[in-house]
PDB file of C-alpha atoms in Angstrom:
ATOM      1  CA  ARG A 127      40.200 -97.396 -17.773  1.00 90.00           C
ATOM      2  CA  ASP A 128      39.028-100.896 -18.655  1.00 91.00           C
ATOM      3  CA  THR A 129      35.340 -99.958 -19.012  1.00 96.00           C
ATOM      4  CA  ILE A 130      34.048-101.299 -22.331  1.00 97.00           C
ATOM      5  CA  PHE A 131      32.049 -98.765 -24.347  1.00 95.00           C
ATOM      6  CA  ARG A 132      30.597 -98.352 -27.818  1.00 94.00           C
ATOM      7  CA  LEU A 133      32.774 -96.443 -30.258  1.00 94.00           C
ATOM      8  CA  ALA A 134      30.096 -95.633 -32.849  1.00 93.00           C
ATOM      9  CA  SER A 135      31.840 -93.607 -35.575  1.00 95.00           C
ATOM     10  CA  MET A 136      35.245 -93.739 -33.888  1.00 95.00           C
ATOM     11  CA  THR A 137      35.416 -97.111 -35.665  1.00 96.00           C
ATOM     12  CA  LYS A 138      36.007 -95.360 -38.994  1.00 98.00           C
ATOM     13  CA  PRO A 139      39.768 -94.640 -38.536  1.00 98.00           C
ATOM     14  CA  ILE A 140      40.333 -98.268 -37.510  1.00 98.00           C
ATOM     15  CA  THR A 141      38.567 -99.419 -40.678  1.00 98.00           C
ATOM     16  CA  ALA A 142      40.758 -97.064 -42.702  1.00 98.00           C
ATOM     17  CA  VAL A 143      43.914 -98.601 -41.202  1.00 98.00           C
ATOM     18  CA  ALA A 144      42.623-102.079 -42.130  1.00 98.00           C
ATOM     19  CA  ALA A 145      42.071-100.917 -45.714  1.00 98.00           C
ATOM     20  CA  MET A 146      45.529 -99.339 -45.921  1.00 98.00           C
ATOM     21  CA  ILE A 147      47.122-102.610 -44.793  1.00 98.00           C
ATOM     22  CA  LEU A 148      45.566-104.243 -47.865  1.00 98.00           C
ATOM     23  CA  VAL A 149      46.704-101.324 -50.041  1.00 98.00           C
ATOM     24  CA  GLU A 150      50.288-101.773 -48.837  1.00 98.00           C
ATOM     25  CA  GLU A 151      50.113-105.461 -49.745  1.00 97.00           C
ATOM     26  CA  CYS A 152      48.750-104.535 -53.217  1.00 97.00           C
ATOM     27  CA  ARG A 153      45.665-106.656 -52.613  1.00 97.00           C
ATOM     28  CA  ILE A 154      43.689-103.511 -53.374  1.00 97.00           C
ATOM     29  CA  ARG A 155      44.928-100.227 -54.835  1.00 97.00           C
ATOM     30  CA  LEU A 156      43.775 -96.728 -53.954  1.00 97.00           C
ATOM     31  CA  ASP A 157      42.779 -95.689 -57.447  1.00 97.00           C
ATOM     32  CA  ASP A 158      41.488 -99.015 -58.748  1.00 96.00           C
ATOM     33  CA  PRO A 159      37.730 -99.448 -59.285  1.00 97.00           C
ATOM     34  CA  VAL A 160      36.018-101.443 -56.565  1.00 98.00           C
ATOM     35  CA  ASP A 161      33.981-103.411 -59.117  1.00 97.00           C
ATOM     36  CA  GLU A 162      36.027-106.622 -58.747  1.00 96.00           C
ATOM     37  CA  TRP A 163      35.194-106.869 -55.054  1.00 97.00           C
ATOM     38  CA  LEU A 164      31.863-105.021 -55.066  1.00 98.00           C
ATOM     39  CA  PRO A 165      30.075-106.017 -58.288  1.00 97.00           C
ATOM     40  CA  GLU A 166      26.870-104.528 -56.862  1.00 97.00           C
ATOM     41  CA  LEU A 167      28.410-101.105 -57.610  1.00 97.00           C
ATOM     42  CA  ALA A 168      29.739-101.891 -61.091  1.00 94.00           C
ATOM     43  CA  THR A 169      27.006-100.113 -63.073  1.00 91.00           C
ATOM     44  CA  ARG A 170      26.104 -96.932 -61.269  1.00 93.00           C
ATOM     45  CA  SER A 171      23.706 -94.128 -61.992  1.00 97.00           C
ATOM     46  CA  VAL A 172      23.688 -90.668 -60.389  1.00 98.00           C
ATOM     47  CA  LEU A 173      20.696 -88.502 -59.485  1.00 98.00           C
ATOM     48  CA  ARG A 174      20.322 -85.587 -61.873  1.00 97.00           C
ATOM     49  CA  THR A 175      19.655 -83.357 -58.845  1.00 97.00           C
ATOM     50  CA  ILE A 176      19.402 -84.235 -55.165  1.00 97.00           C
ATOM     51  CA  GLU A 177      15.646 -83.577 -55.317  1.00 97.00           C
ATOM     52  CA  SER A 178      15.149 -85.834 -58.360  1.00 97.00           C
ATOM     53  CA  SER A 179      13.046 -88.975 -58.299  1.00 97.00           C
ATOM     54  CA  LEU A 180      15.023 -92.203 -58.079  1.00 97.00           C
ATOM     55  CA  ASP A 181      14.663 -92.868 -61.800  1.00 96.00           C
ATOM     56  CA  ASP A 182      15.746 -89.358 -62.872  1.00 98.00           C
ATOM     57  CA  THR A 183      19.428 -90.191 -63.273  1.00 98.00           C
ATOM     58  CA  VAL A 184      22.496 -89.888 -65.479  1.00 97.00           C
ATOM     59  CA  PRO A 185      25.275 -92.476 -65.867  1.00 97.00           C
ATOM     60  CA  ALA A 186      28.224 -92.307 -63.473  1.00 97.00           C
ATOM     61  CA  ALA A 187      31.179 -90.601 -65.161  1.00 97.00           C
ATOM     62  CA  ARG A 188      33.606 -93.214 -63.835  1.00 97.00           C
ATOM     63  CA  PRO A 189      33.720 -96.200 -61.450  1.00 97.00           C
ATOM     64  CA  ILE A 190      33.943 -95.809 -57.665  1.00 98.00           C
ATOM     65  CA  THR A 191      37.493 -96.348 -56.390  1.00 98.00           C
ATOM     66  CA  VAL A 192      38.986 -97.423 -53.074  1.00 98.00           C
ATOM     67  CA  ARG A 193      40.140 -93.826 -52.577  1.00 98.00           C
ATOM     68  CA  ASP A 194      36.550 -92.622 -53.061  1.00 98.00           C
ATOM     69  CA  LEU A 195      35.437 -94.876 -50.199  1.00 98.00           C
ATOM     70  CA  LEU A 196      38.269 -93.781 -47.892  1.00 98.00           C
ATOM     71  CA  THR A 197      37.670 -90.086 -48.580  1.00 98.00           C
ATOM     72  CA  PHE A 198      33.857 -90.435 -48.379  1.00 98.00           C
ATOM     73  CA  ARG A 199      33.487 -89.264 -51.984  1.00 98.00           C
ATOM     74  CA  SER A 200      31.801 -92.400 -53.360  1.00 98.00           C
ATOM     75  CA  GLY A 201      28.455 -90.658 -53.889  1.00 98.00           C
ATOM     76  CA  TYR A 202      26.856 -92.637 -51.070  1.00 97.00           C
ATOM     77  CA  GLY A 203      26.282 -91.144 -47.640  1.00 97.00           C
ATOM     78  CA  GLU A 204      24.091 -89.226 -45.228  1.00 96.00           C
ATOM     79  CA  VAL A 205      21.870 -87.501 -47.772  1.00 96.00           C
ATOM     80  CA  ALA A 206      19.906 -85.822 -44.959  1.00 95.00           C
ATOM     81  CA  PHE A 207      22.660 -83.187 -44.785  1.00 96.00           C
ATOM     82  CA  LEU A 208      21.795 -82.276 -48.403  1.00 96.00           C
ATOM     83  CA  SER A 209      18.021 -82.703 -48.324  1.00 96.00           C
ATOM     84  CA  PRO A 210      16.281 -84.432 -45.396  1.00 94.00           C
ATOM     85  CA  THR A 211      13.054 -85.109 -47.315  1.00 95.00           C
ATOM     86  CA  CYS A 212      14.265 -85.922 -50.838  1.00 97.00           C
ATOM     87  CA  PRO A 213      13.208 -89.235 -52.467  1.00 98.00           C
ATOM     88  CA  LEU A 214      16.683 -90.737 -52.064  1.00 97.00           C
ATOM     89  CA  GLN A 215      16.687 -90.041 -48.314  1.00 96.00           C
ATOM     90  CA  MET A 216      13.256 -91.647 -47.984  1.00 96.00           C
ATOM     91  CA  ALA A 217      14.525 -94.721 -49.853  1.00 96.00           C
ATOM     92  CA  LEU A 218      17.618 -94.906 -47.641  1.00 95.00           C
ATOM     93  CA  ILE A 219      15.450 -94.786 -44.509  1.00 94.00           C
ATOM     94  CA  GLU A 220      13.189 -97.522 -45.867  1.00 93.00           C
ATOM     95  CA  ALA A 221      16.255 -99.729 -46.436  1.00 93.00           C
ATOM     96  CA  ARG A 222      17.546 -98.897 -42.899  1.00 92.00           C
ATOM     97  CA  LEU A 223      20.826 -97.570 -44.266  1.00 92.00           C
ATOM     98  CA  PRO A 224      21.235 -94.091 -42.686  1.00 89.00           C
ATOM     99  CA  LEU A 225      22.604 -93.380 -39.212  1.00 86.00           C
ATOM    100  CA  SER A 226      19.095 -92.599 -37.996  1.00 80.00           C
ATOM    101  CA  ALA A 227      18.174 -96.265 -38.529  1.00 78.00           C
ATOM    102  CA  TYR A 228      20.931 -97.087 -35.989  1.00 71.00           C
ATOM    103  CA  THR A 229      21.594-100.667 -37.063  1.00 79.00           C
ATOM    104  CA  PHE A 230      21.255-102.625 -40.289  1.00 87.00           C
ATOM    105  CA  SER A 231      19.759-106.022 -39.484  1.00 87.00           C
ATOM    106  CA  GLY A 232      20.814-107.975 -42.580  1.00 92.00           C
ATOM    107  CA  THR A 233      24.074-109.492 -43.782  1.00 95.00           C
ATOM    108  CA  SER A 234      26.882-107.662 -45.598  1.00 96.00           C
ATOM    109  CA  ASP A 235      25.706-109.123 -48.914  1.00 97.00           C
ATOM    110  CA  GLU A 236      22.186-107.862 -48.202  1.00 97.00           C
ATOM    111  CA  TYR A 237      23.614-104.455 -47.302  1.00 96.00           C
ATOM    112  CA  MET A 238      25.370-104.242 -50.667  1.00 97.00           C
ATOM    113  CA  GLN A 239      22.233-105.338 -52.488  1.00 97.00           C
ATOM    114  CA  CYS A 240      20.292-102.515 -50.810  1.00 96.00           C
ATOM    115  CA  VAL A 241      23.022 -99.999 -51.660  1.00 96.00           C
ATOM    116  CA  GLY A 242      23.349-101.234 -55.237  1.00 96.00           C
ATOM    117  CA  ARG A 243      19.659-100.683 -55.950  1.00 96.00           C
ATOM    118  CA  LEU A 244      19.923 -96.959 -55.210  1.00 97.00           C
ATOM    119  CA  PRO A 245      21.464 -94.157 -57.302  1.00 98.00           C
ATOM    120  CA  LEU A 246      24.397 -92.056 -56.141  1.00 98.00           C
ATOM    121  CA  ALA A 247      23.758 -88.589 -54.720  1.00 98.00           C
ATOM    122  CA  SER A 248      26.756 -87.210 -56.639  1.00 97.00           C
ATOM    123  CA  GLN A 249      29.348 -88.322 -59.154  1.00 98.00           C
ATOM    124  CA  PRO A 250      32.189 -90.454 -57.742  1.00 98.00           C
ATOM    125  CA  GLY A 251      34.967 -88.224 -56.444  1.00 97.00           C
ATOM    126  CA  GLU A 252      32.864 -85.055 -56.695  1.00 97.00           C
ATOM    127  CA  ALA A 253      31.667 -84.344 -53.142  1.00 98.00           C
ATOM    128  CA  TRP A 254      32.048 -85.594 -49.551  1.00 98.00           C
ATOM    129  CA  LEU A 255      29.136 -87.363 -47.857  1.00 98.00           C
ATOM    130  CA  TYR A 256      29.354 -88.772 -44.361  1.00 97.00           C
ATOM    131  CA  HIS A 257      29.224 -92.393 -43.167  1.00 96.00           C
ATOM    132  CA  MET A 258      28.084 -94.943 -45.780  1.00 96.00           C
ATOM    133  CA  SER A 259      31.401 -95.120 -47.650  1.00 98.00           C
ATOM    134  CA  ALA A 260      32.976 -96.599 -44.509  1.00 97.00           C
ATOM    135  CA  GLU A 261      30.301 -99.298 -44.305  1.00 97.00           C
ATOM    136  CA  ILE A 262      30.936-100.226 -47.945  1.00 98.00           C
ATOM    137  CA  LEU A 263      34.699-100.191 -47.304  1.00 98.00           C
ATOM    138  CA  GLY A 264      34.230-102.755 -44.545  1.00 98.00           C
ATOM    139  CA  VAL A 265      32.538-105.144 -46.974  1.00 98.00           C
ATOM    140  CA  LEU A 266      35.361-104.603 -49.464  1.00 98.00           C
ATOM    141  CA  ILE A 267      38.000-105.386 -46.779  1.00 98.00           C
ATOM    142  CA  ALA A 268      36.255-108.642 -45.888  1.00 98.00           C
ATOM    143  CA  ARG A 269      35.907-109.754 -49.505  1.00 98.00           C
ATOM    144  CA  ALA A 270      39.432-108.731 -50.529  1.00 98.00           C
ATOM    145  CA  SER A 271      41.041-110.375 -47.482  1.00 98.00           C
ATOM    146  CA  GLY A 272      38.954-113.546 -47.629  1.00 97.00           C
ATOM    147  CA  MET A 273      38.203-113.124 -43.910  1.00 97.00           C
ATOM    148  CA  SER A 274      35.439-111.576 -41.888  1.00 97.00           C
ATOM    149  CA  LEU A 275      36.095-107.930 -41.070  1.00 97.00           C
ATOM    150  CA  SER A 276      36.408-108.753 -37.369  1.00 96.00           C
ATOM    151  CA  ALA A 277      38.873-111.594 -38.003  1.00 97.00           C
ATOM    152  CA  PHE A 278      41.048-109.427 -40.253  1.00 98.00           C
ATOM    153  CA  MET A 279      41.099-106.569 -37.737  1.00 98.00           C
ATOM    154  CA  ARG A 280      41.867-109.008 -34.908  1.00 98.00           C
ATOM    155  CA  GLU A 281      44.796-110.600 -36.753  1.00 98.00           C
ATOM    156  CA  ARG A 282      46.336-107.481 -38.284  1.00 98.00           C
ATOM    157  CA  ILE A 283      45.527-104.701 -35.775  1.00 98.00           C
ATOM    158  CA  PHE A 284      44.087-105.742 -32.422  1.00 98.00           C
ATOM    159  CA  ASP A 285      46.328-108.684 -31.512  1.00 98.00           C
ATOM    160  CA  PRO A 286      49.572-106.913 -32.543  1.00 98.00           C
ATOM    161  CA  LEU A 287      48.538-103.828 -30.533  1.00 98.00           C
ATOM    162  CA  GLY A 288      47.299-105.794 -27.525  1.00 97.00           C
ATOM    163  CA  MET A 289      43.759-104.446 -27.978  1.00 98.00           C
ATOM    164  CA  LYS A 290      42.202-107.347 -26.096  1.00 97.00           C
ATOM    165  CA  ASP A 291      38.805-105.736 -25.432  1.00 97.00           C
ATOM    166  CA  THR A 292      38.113-104.285 -28.888  1.00 97.00           C
ATOM    167  CA  GLY A 293      35.725-105.799 -31.417  1.00 96.00           C
ATOM    168  CA  PHE A 294      32.135-106.349 -32.479  1.00 94.00           C
ATOM    169  CA  THR A 295      31.125-108.602 -29.597  1.00 95.00           C
ATOM    170  CA  VAL A 296      31.698-108.897 -25.843  1.00 96.00           C
ATOM    171  CA  PRO A 297      32.083-112.248 -24.023  1.00 95.00           C
ATOM    172  CA  GLU A 298      29.468-112.786 -21.344  1.00 95.00           C
ATOM    173  CA  THR A 299      32.266-112.890 -18.755  1.00 96.00           C
ATOM    174  CA  LYS A 300      33.093-109.245 -19.592  1.00 96.00           C
ATOM    175  CA  LEU A 301      29.522-107.959 -19.838  1.00 95.00           C
ATOM    176  CA  GLU A 302      29.594-106.366 -16.360  1.00 95.00           C
ATOM    177  CA  ARG A 303      32.360-104.024 -17.616  1.00 97.00           C
ATOM    178  CA  VAL A 304      30.190-102.557 -20.411  1.00 96.00           C
ATOM    179  CA  ALA A 305      28.987 -98.991 -19.895  1.00 95.00           C
ATOM    180  CA  THR A 306      25.271 -98.352 -20.246  1.00 93.00           C
ATOM    181  CA  CYS A 307      24.407 -96.339 -23.356  1.00 90.00           C
ATOM    182  CA  TYR A 308      22.323 -93.191 -22.876  1.00 91.00           C
ATOM    183  CA  LYS A 309      20.558 -90.651 -25.067  1.00 88.00           C
ATOM    184  CA  THR A 310      19.635 -87.013 -24.548  1.00 89.00           C
ATOM    185  CA  ASP A 311      16.321 -85.419 -25.424  1.00 90.00           C
ATOM    186  CA  PHE A 312      17.584 -82.153 -26.898  1.00 86.00           C
ATOM    187  CA  VAL A 313      14.211 -80.455 -26.349  1.00 92.00           C
ATOM    188  CA  THR A 314      13.825 -81.241 -22.642  1.00 95.00           C
ATOM    189  CA  GLY A 315      17.455 -81.989 -21.770  1.00 92.00           C
ATOM    190  CA  GLU A 316      16.372 -85.267 -20.162  1.00 94.00           C
ATOM    191  CA  VAL A 317      18.884 -88.132 -20.238  1.00 93.00           C
ATOM    192  CA  SER A 318      17.591 -91.698 -20.472  1.00 94.00           C
ATOM    193  CA  VAL A 319      18.830 -95.189 -21.346  1.00 94.00           C
ATOM    194  CA  LEU A 320      19.041 -95.894 -25.080  1.00 88.00           C
ATOM    195  CA  GLU A 321      16.682 -98.852 -25.249  1.00 85.00           C
ATOM    196  CA  GLU A 322      17.868 -99.773 -28.753  1.00 83.00           C
ATOM    197  CA  ALA A 323      21.324-100.578 -27.352  1.00 85.00           C
ATOM    198  CA  PRO A 324      20.959-103.211 -24.624  1.00 88.00           C
ATOM    199  CA  ASN A 325      24.320-104.455 -23.384  1.00 90.00           C
ATOM    200  CA  GLU A 326      23.214-108.092 -23.663  1.00 91.00           C
ATOM    201  CA  ARG A 327      22.985-107.747 -27.439  1.00 90.00           C
ATOM    202  CA  LEU A 328      26.751-107.236 -27.571  1.00 93.00           C
ATOM    203  CA  THR A 329      27.271-110.923 -26.723  1.00 94.00           C
ATOM    204  CA  GLN A 330      25.576-111.995 -29.975  1.00 92.00           C
ATOM    205  CA  PRO A 331      27.573-112.392 -33.223  1.00 90.00           C
ATOM    206  CA  ARG A 332      26.842-109.615 -35.704  1.00 90.00           C
ATOM    207  CA  ARG A 333      25.105-110.529 -38.961  1.00 92.00           C
ATOM    208  CA  PHE A 334      26.492-107.277 -40.382  1.00 93.00           C
ATOM    209  CA  GLU A 335      29.840-106.120 -39.019  1.00 95.00           C
ATOM    210  CA  SER A 336      29.507-102.358 -39.281  1.00 94.00           C
ATOM    211  CA  ALA A 337      32.820-100.808 -40.316  1.00 94.00           C
ATOM    212  CA  ALA A 338      31.451 -97.333 -39.641  1.00 93.00           C
ATOM    213  CA  GLY A 339      30.334 -97.828 -36.060  1.00 85.00           C
ATOM    214  CA  ASP A 340      27.150 -99.574 -34.959  1.00 74.00           C
ATOM    215  CA  GLU A 341      28.012-101.635 -31.856  1.00 80.00           C
ATOM    216  CA  PHE A 342      31.797-101.817 -32.135  1.00 92.00           C
ATOM    217  CA  VAL A 343      33.333-101.600 -28.648  1.00 96.00           C
ATOM    218  CA  SER A 344      36.693-100.810 -27.056  1.00 97.00           C
ATOM    219  CA  THR A 345      38.339 -99.384 -23.928  1.00 98.00           C
ATOM    220  CA  ALA A 346      40.420 -96.285 -23.178  1.00 97.00           C
ATOM    221  CA  ASP A 347      43.599 -98.365 -22.915  1.00 97.00           C
ATOM    222  CA  ASP A 348      42.949-100.186 -26.198  1.00 98.00           C
ATOM    223  CA  LEU A 349      42.292 -96.923 -28.020  1.00 98.00           C
ATOM    224  CA  MET A 350      45.429 -95.436 -26.494  1.00 97.00           C
ATOM    225  CA  ALA A 351      47.430 -98.277 -28.040  1.00 98.00           C
ATOM    226  CA  PHE A 352      45.873 -97.591 -31.442  1.00 98.00           C
ATOM    227  CA  GLY A 353      46.484 -93.851 -31.084  1.00 98.00           C
ATOM    228  CA  ARG A 354      50.111 -94.367 -30.070  1.00 98.00           C
ATOM    229  CA  MET A 355      50.669 -96.529 -33.150  1.00 98.00           C
ATOM    230  CA  MET A 356      49.334 -93.704 -35.334  1.00 98.00           C
ATOM    231  CA  LEU A 357      51.410 -91.138 -33.414  1.00 98.00           C
ATOM    232  CA  ASN A 358      54.480 -93.325 -34.045  1.00 98.00           C
ATOM    233  CA  ARG A 359      53.716 -93.307 -37.785  1.00 97.00           C
ATOM    234  CA  GLY A 360      52.614 -96.918 -37.938  1.00 98.00           C
ATOM    235  CA  MET A 361      55.023 -98.446 -35.419  1.00 97.00           C
ATOM    236  CA  HIS A 362      54.136-100.320 -32.229  1.00 96.00           C
ATOM    237  CA  GLY A 363      57.254-101.282 -30.309  1.00 93.00           C
ATOM    238  CA  ASN A 364      59.388-103.156 -32.822  1.00 92.00           C
ATOM    239  CA  GLU A 365      56.413-104.100 -35.001  1.00 92.00           C
ATOM    240  CA  ARG A 366      55.208-102.066 -37.948  1.00 96.00           C
ATOM    241  CA  ILE A 367      51.437-102.031 -38.518  1.00 97.00           C
ATOM    242  CA  LEU A 368      51.491 -99.438 -41.327  1.00 98.00           C
ATOM    243  CA  SER A 369      54.208 -97.627 -43.221  1.00 98.00           C
ATOM    244  CA  ARG A 370      55.028 -94.030 -42.370  1.00 97.00           C
ATOM    245  CA  LEU A 371      53.912 -93.034 -45.880  1.00 97.00           C
ATOM    246  CA  SER A 372      50.477 -94.616 -45.397  1.00 98.00           C
ATOM    247  CA  VAL A 373      49.940 -92.767 -42.120  1.00 98.00           C
ATOM    248  CA  GLU A 374      51.001 -89.511 -43.788  1.00 98.00           C
ATOM    249  CA  ALA A 375      48.546 -90.123 -46.652  1.00 97.00           C
ATOM    250  CA  MET A 376      45.751 -90.893 -44.189  1.00 98.00           C
ATOM    251  CA  THR A 377      46.403 -87.682 -42.262  1.00 98.00           C
ATOM    252  CA  THR A 378      46.592 -85.336 -45.270  1.00 97.00           C
ATOM    253  CA  ASP A 379      43.453 -83.379 -46.193  1.00 98.00           C
ATOM    254  CA  GLN A 380      42.023 -84.965 -49.353  1.00 97.00           C
ATOM    255  CA  ILE A 381      38.993 -82.690 -49.799  1.00 98.00           C
ATOM    256  CA  THR A 382      39.535 -79.746 -52.146  1.00 97.00           C
ATOM    257  CA  PRO A 383      38.509 -76.186 -51.222  1.00 96.00           C
ATOM    258  CA  GLU A 384      35.907 -76.343 -54.012  1.00 96.00           C
ATOM    259  CA  GLN A 385      34.402 -79.574 -52.668  1.00 97.00           C
ATOM    260  CA  LYS A 386      33.941 -78.428 -49.069  1.00 97.00           C
ATOM    261  CA  PRO A 387      31.125 -75.921 -49.745  1.00 95.00           C
ATOM    262  CA  ALA A 388      29.357 -78.655 -51.755  1.00 94.00           C
ATOM    263  CA  SER A 389      29.657 -81.097 -48.840  1.00 97.00           C
ATOM    264  CA  PRO A 390      27.383 -79.911 -46.010  1.00 95.00           C
ATOM    265  CA  PHE A 391      27.975 -81.286 -42.524  1.00 96.00           C
ATOM    266  CA  PHE A 392      27.750 -79.758 -39.059  1.00 93.00           C
ATOM    267  CA  GLU A 393      27.851 -75.966 -38.930  1.00 92.00           C
ATOM    268  CA  ASN A 394      31.318 -74.489 -39.581  1.00 93.00           C
ATOM    269  CA  PHE A 395      32.880 -77.958 -39.750  1.00 96.00           C
ATOM    270  CA  TRP A 396      34.983 -77.219 -42.836  1.00 97.00           C
ATOM    271  CA  ASP A 397      36.190 -73.859 -41.481  1.00 96.00           C
ATOM    272  CA  SER A 398      38.886 -75.637 -39.477  1.00 96.00           C
ATOM    273  CA  ARG A 399      38.653 -79.275 -40.557  1.00 97.00           C
ATOM    274  CA  GLY A 400      39.604 -81.457 -43.471  1.00 98.00           C
ATOM    275  CA  TRP A 401      39.166 -85.142 -44.226  1.00 98.00           C
ATOM    276  CA  GLY A 402      41.958 -87.567 -45.008  1.00 98.00           C
ATOM    277  CA  LEU A 403      41.554 -91.328 -45.421  1.00 98.00           C
ATOM    278  CA  GLY A 404      38.894 -92.314 -42.916  1.00 98.00           C
ATOM    279  CA  LEU A 405      39.488 -89.570 -40.368  1.00 98.00           C
ATOM    280  CA  SER A 406      39.249 -85.841 -39.703  1.00 98.00           C
ATOM    281  CA  ILE A 407      42.193 -83.442 -39.654  1.00 98.00           C
ATOM    282  CA  VAL A 408      42.439 -80.025 -37.983  1.00 97.00           C
ATOM    283  CA  THR A 409      43.482 -77.497 -40.638  1.00 97.00           C
ATOM    284  CA  ARG A 410      43.233 -74.198 -38.746  1.00 95.00           C
ATOM    285  CA  ARG A 411      43.713 -73.179 -35.114  1.00 92.00           C
ATOM    286  CA  ASP A 412      40.421 -71.772 -33.842  1.00 86.00           C
ATOM    287  CA  ASP A 413      40.843 -72.571 -30.143  1.00 86.00           C
ATOM    288  CA  VAL A 414      43.566 -73.630 -27.716  1.00 86.00           C
ATOM    289  CA  SER A 415      43.356 -77.371 -28.394  1.00 83.00           C
ATOM    290  CA  SER A 416      42.844 -77.256 -32.170  1.00 88.00           C
ATOM    291  CA  VAL A 417      46.441 -77.709 -33.276  1.00 93.00           C
ATOM    292  CA  PRO A 418      46.741 -77.953 -37.083  1.00 96.00           C
ATOM    293  CA  GLY A 419      47.629 -81.504 -38.032  1.00 97.00           C
ATOM    294  CA  ARG A 420      45.735 -83.089 -35.142  1.00 97.00           C
ATOM    295  CA  PHE A 421      43.694 -86.018 -36.478  1.00 98.00           C
ATOM    296  CA  GLY A 422      41.093 -88.505 -35.307  1.00 98.00           C
ATOM    297  CA  TRP A 423      37.332 -88.718 -34.972  1.00 98.00           C
ATOM    298  CA  ASP A 424      34.363 -88.717 -32.600  1.00 96.00           C
ATOM    299  CA  GLY A 425      31.515 -91.108 -31.848  1.00 93.00           C
ATOM    300  CA  ALA A 426      27.812 -90.437 -31.468  1.00 90.00           C
ATOM    301  CA  PHE A 427      27.830 -91.667 -27.854  1.00 90.00           C
ATOM    302  CA  SER A 428      30.172 -88.883 -26.685  1.00 89.00           C
ATOM    303  CA  THR A 429      33.527 -90.558 -27.354  1.00 93.00           C
ATOM    304  CA  SER A 430      36.634 -89.169 -29.067  1.00 96.00           C
ATOM    305  CA  LEU A 431      40.102 -90.245 -30.177  1.00 97.00           C
ATOM    306  CA  TYR A 432      42.598 -87.651 -31.413  1.00 97.00           C
ATOM    307  CA  VAL A 433      46.302 -87.795 -32.162  1.00 98.00           C
ATOM    308  CA  ASP A 434      48.380 -84.606 -32.078  1.00 97.00           C
ATOM    309  CA  PRO A 435      51.783 -85.133 -33.774  1.00 97.00           C
ATOM    310  CA  ARG A 436      52.975 -81.591 -33.042  1.00 95.00           C
ATOM    311  CA  GLU A 437      52.352 -81.878 -29.300  1.00 94.00           C
ATOM    312  CA  GLU A 438      53.195 -85.607 -29.285  1.00 96.00           C
ATOM    313  CA  MET A 439      49.948 -86.444 -27.538  1.00 96.00           C
ATOM    314  CA  VAL A 440      47.105 -88.939 -27.853  1.00 97.00           C
ATOM    315  CA  GLY A 441      43.752 -88.056 -26.314  1.00 96.00           C
ATOM    316  CA  VAL A 442      40.920 -90.525 -25.631  1.00 96.00           C
TER     317      VAL A 442
END
């Protein structure tokens, strides 16, 4: 239970909670433009079509908002789901921004400079695109809070919840508890060590603290504490991390029926899923465990965290 493992994209709901803490304190607002905190995104252009060259653009109809980042409708994201060979996808790969690049090696300011040089794949608020909005949200949280993302999460989430083994780095004294990371060759079925993810690298401070995943780590017990807080509508013991209303907003499907067909993801994903603020929500029962209202997310390294309010359960 105390094995330390990489969360990958399971980090996204934690990032969303951090953002909602700032929303509750009115340090940011859901429908305010992000320009004050992210000036790199202040003057945006949008590709005329997804296959267009990078200079074939139209102006953005409106600014990107905090809500756009939380709902993954900023216009930035995993363009490969739309067109794996389009010019924008090639530019994203060159900048090491997509998931396939695994880790961005620069600083958060350098990340935003790379993002700001590229056009949006769609108008803000128009369609859902996976992943990059969460990375941008992490930079916004750090700038709006005046703290590093890790320090803000430690002070406002991890310490209050007793999540002592969760964060972006691992002390050398805990390194022996870290699970080895593996990959599967989907052609041969062979499983081998993921050489790009050596455990020793987790002891080094991150130049870019990836709010969407990267090498964020935790344990089953730590994630259980986070899940129980969400199940209890923001409460942990006698301490409130989030308001009940914020948790309810996070766990309400924000993607319209018209937007889902325009937002390709894994096959049949939208048939029984929605997306709230930083996490997935089950919208239709299509098997025994898929209880409508269940929410959470998965990680690329075969990890999951789901909260089921109807059954009063947390699963890690």
